[in-house]
Amino acid sequence: MNSNLPHILCLTEHHMKQLELEHLHLENYNLGARYCRKTLEKGGVSIFVHENLKFTKINLEDYCKDQDLEACALKLDSPFSNICILTLYRAPSGNFDHFINRLETILNVLHSSKVEFIICGDININYLIDSNRKLNLDSLLSSYNLSSTVNFPTRVQNNSSSAIDNIFIDNSKLRDYTVGPFINGLSDHDAQLIEINNIDLQPSNQQYQTVRKINKHTMADFVTKLSNESWDNVFDSNNIDSKFNCFLNTYLRIFYSSFPLKIVKNENKNKSTWITIGIKTSCKHKRQLYLASRDSNDPRLKSHYKMYCKILSKVIKEAKQNNYNSQILKSNNKIKTTWDIVKVESGKKSVNEDVQSLNIEGKSTNNPQAIASAFNEYFLSLAEKTYSNNNNNNNNNNNNNPIYYLSRAFN
């Protein structure tokens, strides 16, 4: 796993509907859990998990209410730790008592002696000052041994600052951690980045894999060897099974010799080649402009920042388009390359699932031979059944035709 990428991304106020969120593609991440508002607009929470980590989604729909408490959760599947990540959003106009009661219900349902909670989100309770709401929330979370980790401003506007976003963990179990602001200029809230060092997630990331060496030269060698093969052992045999076995053995011998196995290092296929040094520099400058405009009342500076963002977005869009156009032009199989680009942009991944069991004539079987035979029988008889059904439909249509009855009456 790329050490520079966070394992988990927790987002609040994504402002998207369920279908929109499920089609959102974040490179290197999968949507782990989400909540989208049912009646009102905007709001919502979501959790994205790095593609190398496995997780189990937790359904909290029954405990959520728009504005009062919007929450989603998941558990990371790891043999070394049992971590439950909970993302919350409470609108400023939400009912605080409902928020506390619903959150307490969720924690009661999910709590066990083995679970380690990590709770984060925008709760709209300023932790830089003392208040009754802060006291009530701390009282609830302390009963689960959870405490706040954010003691710096998360939202800075002109001359005001507040810490209304927070991360709560169990300090007795997760002691070795660092937390700080991550200013990205994407929102009026700064992101918070927490790094917990005593958690072993053991991502399944193999550095090497075994592949066959297939290129123009090996394919030419394969064709040459096939054409030079006499196939005498195939034609000399009288038994059909022996013929097939001889053919297969000869074919595989040539195949393995022409396309030998080799060990290669895995590469990041999702690497965005369109991200140039110039774009990285411009993004860095954009963050600097964001900080300057955020702390200034100068309308010219704010206008300059907005214009810079607009131009940068256009440059990024054109860079991606030019990169994809170049890939398609250089490709020998333009249709496949186009679909590969569509899959990358949409986040679609090919999933190969073996059929473990099949219901055949009312009985379930996991016998591979029986399953294969059932599929063969179905597809072999499909054309005949389709033809038969079409004939029956044509006969029925003819029977309903008035000319058919006239011809029967005079014959």
Coordinates of C-alpha atoms in Angstrom, one line a residue:
M1 CA 0.0 0.0 0.0
N2 CA 1.2 3.5 -0.8
S3 CA 2.3 4.9 2.6
N4 CA 1.4 8.4 1.5
L5 CA -2.3 7.5 1.2
P6 CA -4.7 7.4 4.2
H7 CA -6.2 4.0 4.9
I8 CA -9.6 5.6 5.6
L9 CA -11.4 8.7 4.3
C10 CA -14.4 9.9 6.4
L11 CA -16.5 12.6 4.7
T12 CA -19.3 14.7 6.0
E13 CA -21.8 16.9 4.1
H14 CA -21.1 15.2 0.7
H15 CA -24.4 16.7 -0.6
M16 CA -25.1 13.7 -2.8
K17 CA -27.9 11.3 -3.3
Q18 CA -27.4 7.6 -2.9
L19 CA -27.1 6.9 -6.7
E20 CA -24.7 9.7 -7.2
L21 CA -22.5 8.7 -4.3
E22 CA -22.3 5.0 -5.4
H23 CA -21.1 6.2 -8.8
L24 CA -18.5 8.5 -7.3
H25 CA -15.0 7.1 -8.1
L26 CA -12.1 8.0 -5.8
E27 CA -8.9 6.5 -7.1
N28 CA -7.5 3.7 -4.9
Y29 CA -10.6 3.7 -2.6
N30 CA -13.9 1.8 -2.3
L31 CA -17.1 3.2 -0.8
G32 CA -17.4 1.4 2.5
A33 CA -20.4 3.0 4.2
R34 CA -22.7 6.0 3.6
Y35 CA -25.8 7.8 4.6
C36 CA -27.8 10.1 2.3
R37 CA -30.6 12.3 3.4
K38 CA -34.1 11.0 3.0
T39 CA -36.2 14.1 2.9
L40 CA -33.9 17.2 3.0
E41 CA -31.1 18.2 0.6
K42 CA -27.3 18.3 1.1
G43 CA -25.8 16.8 4.3
G44 CA -24.9 13.1 4.4
V45 CA -21.8 11.2 5.5
S46 CA -19.6 8.5 3.9
I47 CA -16.6 6.4 4.5
F48 CA -14.1 5.4 1.8
V49 CA -11.7 2.5 2.5
H50 CA -8.4 1.9 0.7
E51 CA -8.8 -0.8 -1.9
N52 CA -6.3 -3.2 -0.2
L53 CA -8.3 -3.3 3.0
K54 CA -11.3 -5.5 3.7
F55 CA -14.2 -4.3 5.7
T56 CA -17.8 -5.1 6.8
K57 CA -20.5 -2.5 6.4
I58 CA -22.7 -1.7 9.4
N59 CA -26.3 -0.6 8.7
L60 CA -27.3 2.4 10.8
E61 CA -30.2 3.7 8.7
D62 CA -32.7 3.1 11.4
Y63 CA -30.9 5.3 13.9
C64 CA -30.4 8.3 11.6
K65 CA -32.5 11.3 11.2
D66 CA -31.8 14.2 8.8
Q67 CA -30.0 17.0 10.6
D68 CA -30.3 15.5 14.1
L69 CA -27.9 12.6 13.5
E70 CA -26.5 11.4 10.2
A71 CA -24.2 8.4 10.6
C72 CA -22.5 5.5 8.9
A73 CA -20.1 2.9 10.2
L74 CA -18.0 -0.1 9.2
K75 CA -15.7 -2.7 10.8
L76 CA -12.2 -3.3 9.4
D77 CA -11.6 -7.0 8.8
S78 CA -8.3 -7.7 10.5
P79 CA -7.2 -10.7 12.6
F80 CA -5.1 -8.4 14.7
S81 CA -7.6 -5.7 15.7
N82 CA -11.4 -5.2 15.8
I83 CA -11.8 -1.5 14.8
C84 CA -15.2 0.1 14.3
I85 CA -15.1 3.4 12.5
L86 CA -18.1 5.7 12.9
T87 CA -18.7 8.9 11.0
L88 CA -21.2 11.5 12.3
Y89 CA -22.8 14.7 11.1
R90 CA -25.0 17.0 13.2
A91 CA -26.4 20.1 11.6
P92 CA -26.3 23.3 13.6
S93 CA -30.1 23.4 13.5
G94 CA -30.5 19.7 14.5
N95 CA -32.1 18.6 17.8
F96 CA -29.2 18.1 20.2
D97 CA -31.1 15.8 22.6
H98 CA -32.1 13.6 19.7
F99 CA -28.4 13.5 18.6
I100 CA -27.3 12.4 22.1
N101 CA -30.0 9.8 22.5
R102 CA -29.5 8.3 19.0
L103 CA -25.7 8.2 19.4
E104 CA -26.0 6.5 22.7
T105 CA -28.3 3.8 21.1
I106 CA -25.8 3.2 18.3
L107 CA -22.9 2.8 20.8
N108 CA -24.9 0.4 22.9
V109 CA -25.7 -1.7 19.9
L110 CA -22.1 -1.8 18.6
H111 CA -20.2 -1.9 21.8
S112 CA -18.3 -5.0 23.1
S113 CA -15.2 -5.6 25.1
K114 CA -13.2 -6.3 21.9
V115 CA -14.4 -3.4 19.8
E116 CA -12.2 -0.3 19.4
F117 CA -14.1 2.7 18.4
I118 CA -12.8 5.5 16.2
I119 CA -15.5 8.2 15.9
C120 CA -15.1 11.3 13.7
G121 CA -17.1 13.9 12.0
D122 CA -18.7 17.3 12.0
I123 CA -20.7 17.6 15.2
N124 CA -21.0 21.4 15.3
I125 CA -19.9 21.5 18.9
N126 CA -17.0 23.9 19.5
Y127 CA -14.3 22.1 21.5
L128 CA -12.2 25.2 22.0
I129 CA -14.7 26.6 24.5
D130 CA -16.6 25.0 27.4
S131 CA -20.3 24.5 27.0
N132 CA -23.2 22.3 28.2
R133 CA -23.3 20.5 24.9
K134 CA -19.6 19.7 25.0
L135 CA -20.1 18.5 28.6
N136 CA -23.0 16.3 27.7
L137 CA -21.2 14.7 24.7
D138 CA -18.0 14.1 26.7
S139 CA -20.1 12.5 29.5
L140 CA -21.6 10.0 27.0
L141 CA -18.3 9.2 25.2
S142 CA -16.4 8.9 28.5
S143 CA -18.6 6.0 29.5
Y144 CA -17.1 4.2 26.5
N145 CA -13.6 5.4 27.4
L146 CA -13.6 7.7 24.4
S147 CA -12.0 11.2 24.4
S148 CA -11.4 14.1 22.0
T149 CA -8.1 14.3 20.1
V150 CA -8.6 17.6 18.3
N151 CA -7.5 20.7 20.2
F152 CA -6.9 23.0 17.2
P153 CA -9.2 25.1 15.0
T154 CA -10.9 23.2 12.2
R155 CA -12.9 26.1 10.8
V156 CA -11.3 29.5 10.4
Q157 CA -13.3 32.4 8.9
N158 CA -11.8 35.9 8.9
N159 CA -11.3 36.7 12.6
S160 CA -13.2 33.7 14.1
S161 CA -12.1 30.1 14.6
S162 CA -13.7 27.0 16.1
A163 CA -13.1 23.3 16.5
I164 CA -16.5 21.9 15.4
D165 CA -15.0 18.8 13.8
N166 CA -13.4 16.1 15.9
I167 CA -12.0 12.6 16.3
F168 CA -12.7 10.5 19.4
I169 CA -10.6 7.4 20.3
D170 CA -9.9 5.3 23.3
N171 CA -6.6 6.7 24.6
S172 CA -6.0 3.7 26.8
K173 CA -5.8 1.3 23.8
L174 CA -4.7 3.6 21.0
R175 CA -2.0 5.6 22.7
D176 CA 0.6 6.1 20.0
Y177 CA -1.0 8.6 17.6
T178 CA -0.6 12.0 16.1
V179 CA -3.3 14.3 14.9
G180 CA -3.2 17.6 13.0
P181 CA -5.0 19.8 10.5
F182 CA -4.8 19.0 6.8
I183 CA -5.6 22.2 4.8
N184 CA -6.7 21.3 1.3
G185 CA -8.9 24.3 0.3
L186 CA -11.8 22.1 -0.7
S187 CA -14.1 23.3 2.1
D188 CA -14.5 26.0 4.7
H189 CA -13.6 23.3 7.2
D190 CA -10.0 22.0 7.4
A191 CA -9.6 18.2 7.3
Q192 CA -8.2 16.4 10.3
L193 CA -5.5 13.7 9.8
I194 CA -4.9 11.2 12.5
E195 CA -2.1 8.6 12.3
I196 CA -2.4 5.7 14.8
N197 CA 0.8 3.7 14.9
N198 CA -0.1 0.7 17.1
I199 CA -2.7 -0.7 14.7
D200 CA -1.7 -3.6 12.5
L201 CA -4.2 -3.8 9.6
Q202 CA -2.1 -6.2 7.5
P203 CA -3.2 -5.1 4.0
S204 CA -3.1 -7.8 1.4
N205 CA -0.6 -6.2 -1.0
Q206 CA 1.6 -8.6 -2.9
Q207 CA 4.6 -7.0 -4.5
Y208 CA 5.2 -9.7 -7.1
Q209 CA 3.1 -11.9 -9.4
T210 CA 3.7 -14.6 -11.9
V211 CA 2.7 -13.9 -15.5
R212 CA 3.4 -15.4 -18.9
K213 CA 5.6 -13.6 -21.4
I214 CA 3.3 -12.9 -24.3
N215 CA 4.3 -10.5 -27.0
K216 CA 4.8 -10.4 -30.8
H217 CA 8.0 -12.5 -30.7
T218 CA 6.6 -15.2 -28.4
M219 CA 3.4 -15.4 -30.4
A220 CA 5.3 -15.7 -33.7
D221 CA 7.3 -18.5 -32.1
F222 CA 4.1 -20.2 -31.0
V223 CA 2.6 -20.1 -34.5
T224 CA 5.8 -21.4 -36.0
K225 CA 6.0 -24.4 -33.6
L226 CA 2.3 -25.2 -34.2
S227 CA 2.8 -25.2 -38.0
N228 CA 5.9 -27.4 -37.8
E229 CA 4.2 -30.0 -35.6
S230 CA 3.3 -33.1 -37.6
W231 CA 0.4 -34.2 -35.2
D232 CA 1.0 -37.8 -36.1
N233 CA 0.2 -39.1 -32.7
V234 CA -3.2 -37.4 -33.0
F235 CA -4.1 -38.9 -36.4
D236 CA -2.7 -42.3 -35.6
S237 CA -5.1 -42.9 -32.7
N238 CA -8.5 -44.5 -33.3
N239 CA -10.1 -43.5 -30.0
I240 CA -11.6 -40.1 -29.8
D241 CA -10.6 -39.6 -26.2
S242 CA -7.0 -40.5 -27.0
K243 CA -7.0 -38.2 -30.0
F244 CA -8.1 -35.3 -27.7
N245 CA -5.6 -36.1 -25.0
C246 CA -2.8 -36.3 -27.6
F247 CA -3.8 -33.0 -29.1
L248 CA -4.1 -31.3 -25.8
N249 CA -0.7 -32.5 -24.5
T250 CA 1.0 -31.5 -27.7
Y251 CA -0.7 -28.1 -27.7
L252 CA 0.1 -27.4 -24.0
R253 CA 3.8 -28.5 -24.5
I254 CA 4.2 -25.9 -27.3
F255 CA 2.2 -23.3 -25.4
Y256 CA 4.4 -23.6 -22.2
S257 CA 7.6 -23.5 -24.2
S258 CA 6.6 -20.5 -26.2
F259 CA 5.1 -18.5 -23.3
P260 CA 7.3 -19.1 -20.3
L261 CA 6.4 -17.9 -16.8
K262 CA 8.2 -14.9 -15.3
I263 CA 8.0 -13.1 -12.0
V264 CA 7.2 -9.4 -12.3
K265 CA 6.7 -6.6 -9.7
N266 CA 3.2 -5.3 -9.3
E267 CA 2.8 -1.7 -10.6
N268 CA 0.1 0.7 -9.6
K269 CA -2.3 0.5 -12.6
N270 CA -4.4 3.3 -11.2
K271 CA -1.5 5.8 -11.3
S272 CA -2.7 9.0 -12.8
T273 CA -0.1 9.8 -15.5
W274 CA -1.9 13.0 -16.4
I275 CA -0.8 14.6 -13.1
T276 CA 2.2 16.5 -14.1
I277 CA 4.7 18.4 -12.0
G278 CA 3.1 21.6 -13.2
I279 CA -0.3 20.5 -12.0
K280 CA 1.2 19.5 -8.6
T281 CA 2.8 22.9 -8.3
S282 CA -0.4 24.7 -9.3
C283 CA -2.3 22.7 -6.7
K284 CA 0.2 23.6 -4.0
H285 CA -0.1 27.3 -5.0
K286 CA -3.9 27.0 -4.9
R287 CA -3.7 25.9 -1.2
Q288 CA -1.4 28.9 -0.5
L289 CA -3.9 31.2 -2.1
Y290 CA -6.7 29.6 -0.1
L291 CA -5.0 30.3 3.2
A292 CA -4.3 33.9 2.1
S293 CA -7.8 34.6 1.0
R294 CA -9.4 32.8 4.0
D295 CA -7.5 35.1 6.4
S296 CA -8.1 38.3 4.4
N297 CA -10.9 40.7 3.8
D298 CA -9.5 41.8 0.5
P299 CA -12.2 41.2 -2.2
R300 CA -9.6 41.3 -5.0
L301 CA -7.6 38.4 -3.3
K302 CA -10.8 36.4 -2.9
S303 CA -11.7 37.0 -6.6
H304 CA -8.2 36.1 -7.7
Y305 CA -8.5 32.8 -5.7
K306 CA -11.8 31.9 -7.3
M307 CA -10.5 32.6 -10.8
Y308 CA -7.3 30.6 -10.2
C309 CA -9.5 27.6 -9.1
K310 CA -11.6 27.9 -12.2
I311 CA -8.5 28.0 -14.5
L312 CA -6.8 25.1 -12.6
S313 CA -10.0 22.9 -13.0
K314 CA -10.0 23.6 -16.7
V315 CA -6.3 22.7 -17.0
I316 CA -6.8 19.4 -15.1
K317 CA -9.8 18.5 -17.2
E318 CA -7.8 19.1 -20.4
A319 CA -4.8 17.2 -19.1
K320 CA -7.0 14.1 -18.4
Q321 CA -8.6 14.4 -21.8
N322 CA -5.3 14.7 -23.7
N323 CA -3.9 11.7 -21.7
Y324 CA -6.8 9.5 -22.5
N325 CA -6.8 10.6 -26.2
S326 CA -3.2 9.6 -26.4
Q327 CA -3.8 6.2 -24.8
I328 CA -6.6 5.5 -27.3
L329 CA -4.5 6.7 -30.3
K330 CA -1.5 4.5 -29.4
S331 CA -3.6 1.4 -28.6
N332 CA -3.8 -1.5 -30.9
N333 CA -7.3 -2.3 -29.5
K334 CA -9.0 1.0 -29.2
I335 CA -12.4 -0.3 -28.1
K336 CA -10.8 -2.3 -25.2
T337 CA -8.7 0.7 -24.2
T338 CA -11.8 3.0 -24.3
W339 CA -13.7 0.6 -22.0
D340 CA -10.7 0.4 -19.7
I341 CA -10.7 4.2 -19.4
V342 CA -14.4 4.1 -18.7
K343 CA -13.9 1.5 -15.9
V344 CA -11.1 3.6 -14.3
E345 CA -13.2 6.7 -14.3
S346 CA -16.4 5.0 -13.1
G347 CA -14.5 2.8 -10.6
K348 CA -15.9 -0.4 -12.1
K349 CA -13.9 -3.5 -11.5
S350 CA -14.1 -6.9 -13.0
V351 CA -15.2 -9.5 -10.5
N352 CA -14.8 -13.2 -11.4
E353 CA -16.9 -15.4 -9.1
D354 CA -17.0 -19.1 -9.3
V355 CA -20.3 -20.9 -9.1
Q356 CA -20.1 -22.8 -5.9
S357 CA -23.6 -24.3 -6.0
L358 CA -26.6 -24.5 -8.4
N359 CA -30.2 -25.4 -8.1
I360 CA -31.0 -28.2 -10.6
E361 CA -34.6 -29.4 -10.9
G362 CA -35.3 -28.3 -7.4
K363 CA -32.2 -29.8 -5.8
S364 CA -29.1 -27.9 -4.8
T365 CA -25.7 -29.4 -5.8
N366 CA -22.1 -28.3 -5.4
N367 CA -20.7 -31.0 -7.6
P368 CA -18.6 -29.2 -10.3
Q369 CA -19.3 -31.9 -12.9
A370 CA -23.0 -31.7 -12.4
I371 CA -22.9 -27.9 -12.5
A372 CA -20.9 -27.9 -15.8
S373 CA -23.2 -30.5 -17.3
A374 CA -26.3 -28.4 -16.4
F375 CA -24.8 -25.3 -18.0
N376 CA -23.9 -27.3 -21.2
E377 CA -27.3 -28.8 -21.5
Y378 CA -29.0 -25.5 -21.0
F379 CA -27.0 -23.7 -23.7
L380 CA -27.0 -26.6 -26.1
S381 CA -30.8 -26.7 -26.0
L382 CA -31.3 -23.0 -25.9
A383 CA -31.4 -22.5 -29.7
E384 CA -33.9 -25.4 -30.2
K385 CA -36.2 -24.1 -27.4
T386 CA -36.1 -20.6 -28.8
Y387 CA -37.0 -21.9 -32.3
S388 CA -39.8 -24.0 -30.9
N389 CA -41.2 -21.1 -28.9
N390 CA -41.1 -18.8 -31.9
N391 CA -43.0 -21.4 -34.0
N392 CA -45.7 -21.7 -31.3
N393 CA -46.1 -18.0 -31.1
N394 CA -46.4 -17.8 -34.9
N395 CA -49.1 -20.5 -34.9
N396 CA -51.0 -18.7 -32.2
N397 CA -50.8 -15.4 -34.1
N398 CA -52.1 -17.2 -37.2
N399 CA -55.0 -18.7 -35.3
N400 CA -56.1 -15.2 -34.2
N401 CA -55.9 -13.9 -37.8
P402 CA -59.4 -13.5 -39.4
I403 CA -58.0 -14.8 -42.8
Y404 CA -57.1 -18.0 -41.0
Y405 CA -60.7 -18.6 -40.0
L406 CA -61.9 -17.8 -43.6
S407 CA -59.5 -20.2 -45.1
R408 CA -60.6 -22.9 -42.7
A409 CA -64.3 -22.2 -43.5
F410 CA -63.9 -22.7 -47.3
N411 CA -61.4 -25.7 -47.2

